[in-house]
PDB file of C-alpha atoms in Angstrom:
ATOM      1  CA  MET A   1     -34.259  43.596 -20.431  1.00 51.00           C
ATOM      2  CA  GLY A   2     -32.500  42.741 -17.191  1.00 56.00           C
ATOM      3  CA  LEU A   3     -32.336  39.075 -18.173  1.00 54.00           C
ATOM      4  CA  LEU A   4     -30.740  39.935 -21.509  1.00 55.00           C
ATOM      5  CA  THR A   5     -28.242  42.222 -19.800  1.00 57.00           C
ATOM      6  CA  ASN A   6     -27.275  39.531 -17.297  1.00 57.00           C
ATOM      7  CA  LEU A   7     -26.930  36.963 -20.078  1.00 53.00           C
ATOM      8  CA  ARG A   8     -24.738  39.303 -22.113  1.00 59.00           C
ATOM      9  CA  ASP A   9     -22.549  40.041 -19.089  1.00 59.00           C
ATOM     10  CA  SER A  10     -22.165  36.311 -18.370  1.00 55.00           C
ATOM     11  CA  ILE A  11     -21.162  35.586 -21.966  1.00 51.00           C
ATOM     12  CA  THR A  12     -18.689  38.461 -21.881  1.00 56.00           C
ATOM     13  CA  ARG A  13     -17.052  37.115 -18.702  1.00 56.00           C
ATOM     14  CA  VAL A  14     -16.734  33.628 -20.194  1.00 53.00           C
ATOM     15  CA  THR A  15     -15.255  34.835 -23.494  1.00 48.00           C
ATOM     16  CA  ASP A  16     -12.892  37.188 -21.689  1.00 54.00           C
ATOM     17  CA  ARG A  17     -11.563  34.242 -19.689  1.00 52.00           C
ATOM     18  CA  LEU A  18     -11.214  32.070 -22.777  1.00 47.00           C
ATOM     19  CA  PHE A  19      -9.135  34.680 -24.565  1.00 43.00           C
ATOM     20  CA  ALA A  20      -7.058  35.361 -21.465  1.00 50.00           C
ATOM     21  CA  GLU A  21      -5.782  31.820 -20.895  1.00 56.00           C
ATOM     22  CA  ASP A  22      -2.158  32.910 -21.208  1.00 66.00           C
ATOM     23  CA  GLU A  23      -2.554  35.897 -18.943  1.00 83.00           C
ATOM     24  CA  PRO A  24      -1.975  35.659 -15.170  1.00 90.00           C
ATOM     25  CA  LYS A  25      -5.065  34.661 -13.223  1.00 93.00           C
ATOM     26  CA  ARG A  26      -6.282  37.361 -10.862  1.00 94.00           C
ATOM     27  CA  ILE A  27      -6.777  35.573  -7.540  1.00 96.00           C
ATOM     28  CA  GLY A  28      -8.512  37.580  -4.852  1.00 94.00           C
ATOM     29  CA  ILE A  29      -7.693  36.876  -1.219  1.00 94.00           C
ATOM     30  CA  TYR A  30     -10.921  37.421   0.696  1.00 93.00           C
ATOM     31  CA  GLY A  31     -12.273  36.959   4.188  1.00 92.00           C
ATOM     32  CA  PRO A  32     -13.220  38.830   7.351  1.00 91.00           C
ATOM     33  CA  PRO A  33     -10.880  41.311   9.063  1.00 87.00           C
ATOM     34  CA  ASN A  34      -7.878  39.873  10.918  1.00 89.00           C
ATOM     35  CA  ALA A  35      -8.167  36.413   9.387  1.00 94.00           C
ATOM     36  CA  GLY A  36      -4.573  36.669   8.172  1.00 94.00           C
ATOM     37  CA  LYS A  37      -5.163  37.594   4.531  1.00 93.00           C
ATOM     38  CA  THR A  38      -2.213  39.956   4.172  1.00 92.00           C
ATOM     39  CA  THR A  39       0.020  37.589   6.135  1.00 95.00           C
ATOM     40  CA  LEU A  40      -0.850  34.888   3.613  1.00 97.00           C
ATOM     41  CA  ALA A  41      -0.421  37.218   0.638  1.00 95.00           C
ATOM     42  CA  ASN A  42       3.010  38.200   1.933  1.00 94.00           C
ATOM     43  CA  ARG A  43       3.967  34.569   2.572  1.00 96.00           C
ATOM     44  CA  ILE A  44       3.068  33.574  -1.006  1.00 96.00           C
ATOM     45  CA  ALA A  45       4.727  36.635  -2.551  1.00 95.00           C
ATOM     46  CA  ARG A  46       7.945  36.259  -0.532  1.00 95.00           C
ATOM     47  CA  ASP A  47       8.200  32.535  -1.214  1.00 96.00           C
ATOM     48  CA  TRP A  48       7.927  32.996  -4.991  1.00 96.00           C
ATOM     49  CA  THR A  49       9.139  36.532  -5.703  1.00 95.00           C
ATOM     50  CA  GLY A  50      11.079  37.649  -2.628  1.00 94.00           C
ATOM     51  CA  ASP A  51       8.823  40.689  -2.176  1.00 90.00           C
ATOM     52  CA  ALA A  52       5.950  41.503   0.192  1.00 88.00           C
ATOM     53  CA  VAL A  53       2.485  42.725  -0.734  1.00 88.00           C
ATOM     54  CA  GLY A  54       1.723  45.037   2.177  1.00 70.00           C
ATOM     55  CA  PRO A  55       2.074  45.748   5.918  1.00 64.00           C
ATOM     56  CA  GLU A  56       0.608  43.429   8.555  1.00 70.00           C
ATOM     57  CA  SER A  57      -0.944  44.438  11.868  1.00 64.00           C
ATOM     58  CA  HIS A  58      -2.967  43.013  14.763  1.00 66.00           C
ATOM     59  CA  ILE A  59      -5.237  46.061  14.498  1.00 58.00           C
ATOM     60  CA  PRO A  60      -8.341  45.334  12.383  1.00 54.00           C
ATOM     61  CA  HIS A  61      -8.567  46.810   8.881  1.00 59.00           C
ATOM     62  CA  GLU A  62      -4.853  47.371   8.343  1.00 61.00           C
ATOM     63  CA  THR A  63      -5.561  46.697   4.666  1.00 65.00           C
ATOM     64  CA  ARG A  64      -8.020  49.358   3.526  1.00 55.00           C
ATOM     65  CA  ARG A  65      -7.227  49.332  -0.192  1.00 65.00           C
ATOM     66  CA  ALA A  66      -6.762  46.354  -2.471  1.00 79.00           C
ATOM     67  CA  ARG A  67      -3.109  45.592  -3.167  1.00 83.00           C
ATOM     68  CA  ARG A  68      -1.858  43.605  -6.121  1.00 87.00           C
ATOM     69  CA  LYS A  69       1.300  41.570  -6.664  1.00 92.00           C
ATOM     70  CA  GLU A  70       1.645  40.582 -10.301  1.00 94.00           C
ATOM     71  CA  ASN A  71       3.179  37.587 -12.062  1.00 94.00           C
ATOM     72  CA  VAL A  72       3.624  35.230  -9.135  1.00 96.00           C
ATOM     73  CA  GLU A  73       4.559  31.877 -10.670  1.00 96.00           C
ATOM     74  CA  ILE A  74       3.797  28.863  -8.482  1.00 96.00           C
ATOM     75  CA  GLU A  75       4.990  25.345  -9.364  1.00 94.00           C
ATOM     76  CA  ARG A  76       4.126  22.120  -7.569  1.00 90.00           C
ATOM     77  CA  ASN A  77       4.108  18.454  -8.640  1.00 86.00           C
ATOM     78  CA  GLY A  78       4.477  19.188 -12.319  1.00 86.00           C
ATOM     79  CA  LYS A  79       1.727  21.802 -12.301  1.00 89.00           C
ATOM     80  CA  SER A  80       2.289  25.528 -12.542  1.00 91.00           C
ATOM     81  CA  VAL A  81       0.191  28.666 -12.562  1.00 95.00           C
ATOM     82  CA  THR A  82       1.005  32.347 -12.847  1.00 96.00           C
ATOM     83  CA  ILE A  83      -1.249  34.534 -10.739  1.00 96.00           C
ATOM     84  CA  ASP A  84      -1.727  38.131  -9.753  1.00 95.00           C
ATOM     85  CA  ILE A  85      -2.395  38.185  -6.012  1.00 91.00           C
ATOM     86  CA  VAL A  86      -5.098  40.682  -5.057  1.00 90.00           C
ATOM     87  CA  ASP A  87      -5.006  41.254  -1.296  1.00 88.00           C
ATOM     88  CA  THR A  88      -8.406  42.758  -0.473  1.00 86.00           C
ATOM     89  CA  PRO A  89      -9.656  44.637   2.609  1.00 80.00           C
ATOM     90  CA  GLY A  90     -11.495  42.572   5.187  1.00 75.00           C
ATOM     91  CA  VAL A  91     -15.219  42.470   4.542  1.00 78.00           C
ATOM     92  CA  THR A  92     -17.650  43.174   7.369  1.00 75.00           C
ATOM     93  CA  THR A  93     -21.211  44.420   7.723  1.00 69.00           C
ATOM     94  CA  LYS A  94     -20.235  47.282  10.024  1.00 71.00           C
ATOM     95  CA  VAL A  95     -17.100  49.269  10.803  1.00 62.00           C
ATOM     96  CA  ASP A  96     -17.299  51.121  14.128  1.00 58.00           C
ATOM     97  CA  TYR A  97     -14.557  53.606  14.926  1.00 59.00           C
ATOM     98  CA  LYS A  98     -14.881  52.685  18.616  1.00 62.00           C
ATOM     99  CA  GLU A  99     -13.224  49.316  18.036  1.00 71.00           C
ATOM    100  CA  PHE A 100     -10.020  51.149  17.097  1.00 67.00           C
ATOM    101  CA  LEU A 101     -10.038  53.122  20.350  1.00 73.00           C
ATOM    102  CA  ASP A 102      -9.299  49.844  22.144  1.00 73.00           C
ATOM    103  CA  HIS A 103      -5.956  49.856  20.306  1.00 72.00           C
ATOM    104  CA  ASP A 104      -4.884  53.204  21.819  1.00 73.00           C
ATOM    105  CA  MET A 105      -5.800  55.115  18.682  1.00 78.00           C
ATOM    106  CA  GLU A 106      -6.823  58.770  18.865  1.00 83.00           C
ATOM    107  CA  LYS A 107     -10.478  59.433  18.041  1.00 80.00           C
ATOM    108  CA  ASP A 108      -9.743  61.405  14.856  1.00 77.00           C
ATOM    109  CA  ASP A 109      -7.460  58.640  13.599  1.00 74.00           C
ATOM    110  CA  ALA A 110     -10.038  56.005  14.532  1.00 70.00           C
ATOM    111  CA  VAL A 111     -12.804  57.821  12.643  1.00 77.00           C
ATOM    112  CA  LYS A 112     -10.526  58.214   9.609  1.00 77.00           C
ATOM    113  CA  ARG A 113      -9.579  54.537   9.714  1.00 71.00           C
ATOM    114  CA  SER A 114     -13.213  53.441   9.965  1.00 72.00           C
ATOM    115  CA  ARG A 115     -14.147  55.623   6.986  1.00 75.00           C
ATOM    116  CA  GLU A 116     -11.291  54.205   4.908  1.00 73.00           C
ATOM    117  CA  ALA A 117     -12.186  50.658   5.984  1.00 69.00           C
ATOM    118  CA  THR A 118     -15.786  51.161   4.879  1.00 69.00           C
ATOM    119  CA  GLU A 119     -14.586  52.378   1.485  1.00 75.00           C
ATOM    120  CA  GLY A 120     -12.269  49.368   1.351  1.00 69.00           C
ATOM    121  CA  VAL A 121     -15.192  46.970   1.830  1.00 67.00           C
ATOM    122  CA  ALA A 122     -16.920  48.531  -1.194  1.00 70.00           C
ATOM    123  CA  GLU A 123     -13.719  48.189  -3.235  1.00 77.00           C
ATOM    124  CA  ALA A 124     -13.346  44.536  -2.242  1.00 75.00           C
ATOM    125  CA  MET A 125     -16.888  43.822  -3.384  1.00 75.00           C
ATOM    126  CA  HIS A 126     -16.227  45.539  -6.707  1.00 73.00           C
ATOM    127  CA  TRP A 127     -13.161  43.350  -7.306  1.00 72.00           C
ATOM    128  CA  LEU A 128     -15.206  40.250  -6.464  1.00 76.00           C
ATOM    129  CA  ARG A 129     -17.983  41.063  -8.917  1.00 75.00           C
ATOM    130  CA  GLU A 130     -15.834  42.368 -11.760  1.00 79.00           C
ATOM    131  CA  ASP A 131     -12.125  41.685 -11.635  1.00 82.00           C
ATOM    132  CA  VAL A 132     -11.068  38.313 -10.187  1.00 92.00           C
ATOM    133  CA  ASP A 133     -10.737  34.886 -11.808  1.00 95.00           C
ATOM    134  CA  GLY A 134     -10.682  32.891  -8.583  1.00 95.00           C
ATOM    135  CA  VAL A 135     -10.824  33.287  -4.811  1.00 96.00           C
ATOM    136  CA  ILE A 136      -8.766  32.214  -1.826  1.00 97.00           C
ATOM    137  CA  TYR A 137     -11.081  32.587   1.154  1.00 97.00           C
ATOM    138  CA  VAL A 138      -9.166  32.924   4.420  1.00 97.00           C
ATOM    139  CA  LEU A 139     -10.778  32.176   7.770  1.00 98.00           C
ATOM    140  CA  ASP A 140      -9.396  32.342  11.292  1.00 97.00           C
ATOM    141  CA  SER A 141      -9.722  28.743  12.495  1.00 98.00           C
ATOM    142  CA  THR A 142     -10.026  29.908  16.113  1.00 98.00           C
ATOM    143  CA  THR A 143     -13.323  31.731  15.465  1.00 97.00           C
ATOM    144  CA  ASP A 144     -16.849  30.675  14.515  1.00 96.00           C
ATOM    145  CA  PRO A 145     -17.187  30.561  10.699  1.00 97.00           C
ATOM    146  CA  PHE A 146     -21.007  30.693  10.803  1.00 94.00           C
ATOM    147  CA  THR A 147     -21.375  34.437  10.236  1.00 94.00           C
ATOM    148  CA  GLN A 148     -23.495  36.588   7.973  1.00 92.00           C
ATOM    149  CA  VAL A 149     -20.424  37.914   6.156  1.00 90.00           C
ATOM    150  CA  ASN A 150     -18.956  34.480   5.410  1.00 95.00           C
ATOM    151  CA  THR A 151     -22.281  33.070   4.225  1.00 94.00           C
ATOM    152  CA  MET A 152     -22.887  36.130   2.039  1.00 91.00           C
ATOM    153  CA  LEU A 153     -19.431  36.165   0.460  1.00 92.00           C
ATOM    154  CA  ILE A 154     -19.332  32.431  -0.230  1.00 95.00           C
ATOM    155  CA  GLY A 155     -22.764  32.782  -1.814  1.00 94.00           C
ATOM    156  CA  ILE A 156     -21.586  35.619  -4.076  1.00 91.00           C
ATOM    157  CA  ILE A 157     -18.477  33.658  -5.072  1.00 94.00           C
ATOM    158  CA  GLU A 158     -20.629  30.660  -5.966  1.00 95.00           C
ATOM    159  CA  SER A 159     -23.089  32.816  -7.930  1.00 93.00           C
ATOM    160  CA  GLN A 160     -20.144  34.155  -9.956  1.00 92.00           C
ATOM    161  CA  ASP A 161     -19.077  30.575 -10.677  1.00 94.00           C
ATOM    162  CA  LEU A 162     -15.552  31.334  -9.463  1.00 94.00           C
ATOM    163  CA  PRO A 163     -13.160  28.595  -8.319  1.00 95.00           C
ATOM    164  CA  VAL A 164     -12.599  28.944  -4.582  1.00 96.00           C
ATOM    165  CA  LEU A 165     -10.314  27.439  -1.978  1.00 97.00           C
ATOM    166  CA  ILE A 166     -11.038  27.892   1.712  1.00 98.00           C
ATOM    167  CA  PHE A 167      -7.944  28.252   3.885  1.00 98.00           C
ATOM    168  CA  ALA A 168      -8.310  27.597   7.611  1.00 98.00           C
ATOM    169  CA  ASN A 169      -5.588  29.863   8.974  1.00 98.00           C
ATOM    170  CA  LYS A 170      -3.884  30.095  12.380  1.00 98.00           C
ATOM    171  CA  VAL A 171      -3.618  26.348  13.002  1.00 98.00           C
ATOM    172  CA  ASP A 172      -0.578  27.127  15.162  1.00 97.00           C
ATOM    173  CA  LEU A 173      -2.928  28.395  17.897  1.00 97.00           C
ATOM    174  CA  ASP A 174      -4.210  26.000  20.561  1.00 96.00           C
ATOM    175  CA  ASP A 175      -7.912  26.764  20.017  1.00 97.00           C
ATOM    176  CA  SER A 176      -7.786  26.201  16.262  1.00 98.00           C
ATOM    177  CA  ASP A 177     -10.675  24.078  14.950  1.00 98.00           C
ATOM    178  CA  VAL A 178     -10.328  23.265  11.250  1.00 98.00           C
ATOM    179  CA  LYS A 179     -13.219  20.787  11.278  1.00 97.00           C
ATOM    180  CA  ARG A 180     -15.621  23.546  12.289  1.00 97.00           C
ATOM    181  CA  ILE A 181     -14.730  25.396   9.082  1.00 98.00           C
ATOM    182  CA  SER A 182     -14.920  22.342   6.827  1.00 97.00           C
ATOM    183  CA  ASP A 183     -18.310  21.488   8.357  1.00 97.00           C
ATOM    184  CA  ALA A 184     -19.539  25.036   7.724  1.00 97.00           C
ATOM    185  CA  PHE A 185     -18.715  24.888   4.000  1.00 97.00           C
ATOM    186  CA  PRO A 186     -18.609  21.191   3.037  1.00 96.00           C
ATOM    187  CA  GLN A 187     -19.127  22.016  -0.653  1.00 96.00           C
ATOM    188  CA  HIS A 188     -15.604  23.475  -0.827  1.00 96.00           C
ATOM    189  CA  GLU A 189     -12.209  22.046   0.034  1.00 94.00           C
ATOM    190  CA  THR A 190     -10.695  23.365   3.249  1.00 97.00           C
ATOM    191  CA  VAL A 191      -6.913  23.536   3.595  1.00 98.00           C
ATOM    192  CA  PRO A 192      -5.358  24.044   7.062  1.00 98.00           C
ATOM    193  CA  LEU A 193      -2.336  26.315   7.400  1.00 98.00           C
ATOM    194  CA  SER A 194      -0.488  28.885   9.437  1.00 98.00           C
ATOM    195  CA  ALA A 195       0.468  31.776   7.199  1.00 97.00           C
ATOM    196  CA  LEU A 196       2.465  33.299  10.048  1.00 95.00           C
ATOM    197  CA  GLU A 197       4.535  30.193  10.798  1.00 97.00           C
ATOM    198  CA  GLY A 198       4.536  28.763   7.273  1.00 97.00           C
ATOM    199  CA  ASP A 199       2.866  25.503   8.335  1.00 97.00           C
ATOM    200  CA  ASN A 200       1.470  23.300   5.535  1.00 97.00           C
ATOM    201  CA  MET A 201       2.440  25.710   2.752  1.00 97.00           C
ATOM    202  CA  ASP A 202       3.403  22.810   0.465  1.00 96.00           C
ATOM    203  CA  GLU A 203      -0.239  21.696   0.356  1.00 97.00           C
ATOM    204  CA  VAL A 204      -1.336  25.308  -0.065  1.00 97.00           C
ATOM    205  CA  TYR A 205       0.791  25.664  -3.202  1.00 97.00           C
ATOM    206  CA  GLU A 206      -0.312  22.277  -4.527  1.00 96.00           C
ATOM    207  CA  LYS A 207      -3.951  23.312  -4.239  1.00 96.00           C
ATOM    208  CA  ILE A 208      -3.367  26.744  -5.800  1.00 97.00           C
ATOM    209  CA  ALA A 209      -1.645  25.163  -8.809  1.00 95.00           C
ATOM    210  CA  GLU A 210      -4.388  22.539  -9.069  1.00 93.00           C
ATOM    211  CA  TYR A 211      -7.412  24.834  -8.716  1.00 92.00           C
ATOM    212  CA  PHE A 212      -6.245  27.899 -10.613  1.00 93.00           C
ATOM    213  CA  GLY A 213      -3.845  26.409 -13.151  1.00 82.00           C
TER     214      GLY A 213
END
């Protein structure tokens, strides 16, 4: 029974995509906390619509609910794609309120933020399994990409047969190591960038139009 259900769900997803060719592609921006997902979402949205998606912060889990910017039309080298950007909360295996205390946050506020962040992780996973047509996976190129969360999420994305681009963010920092990310996930293309500084955004837009168009 489970096999039949899974087969039916897979067929439904494929037919839904076939009949939705003219609709904007829902592209989820995923990755661990503080990788620069919202900074990237805002960069893309501002470049092509003039508007931002949401607030940015150095404090982890600033984004605790998925935010969506619709009808973002990107054109590069004769290719174009219209996407809905879905900026998702950072995914992690554990959210501890104590990490927020290091940012001069009161305990009650820290507990509230950790609870909201945990709910946000569940929401992000729901979007990934049900509601996105492709994924931009953002990693901080100054940190080790070999983590349980990254391996798990890339595995889920692959099992859903979703197109994915891996963006190695924060290349403006001295300890950035893009090769470490490309070596971690050689089956996917890795694009270096700085969402904060706007470095290499031309290639970013070329790849988005190519992969999701």
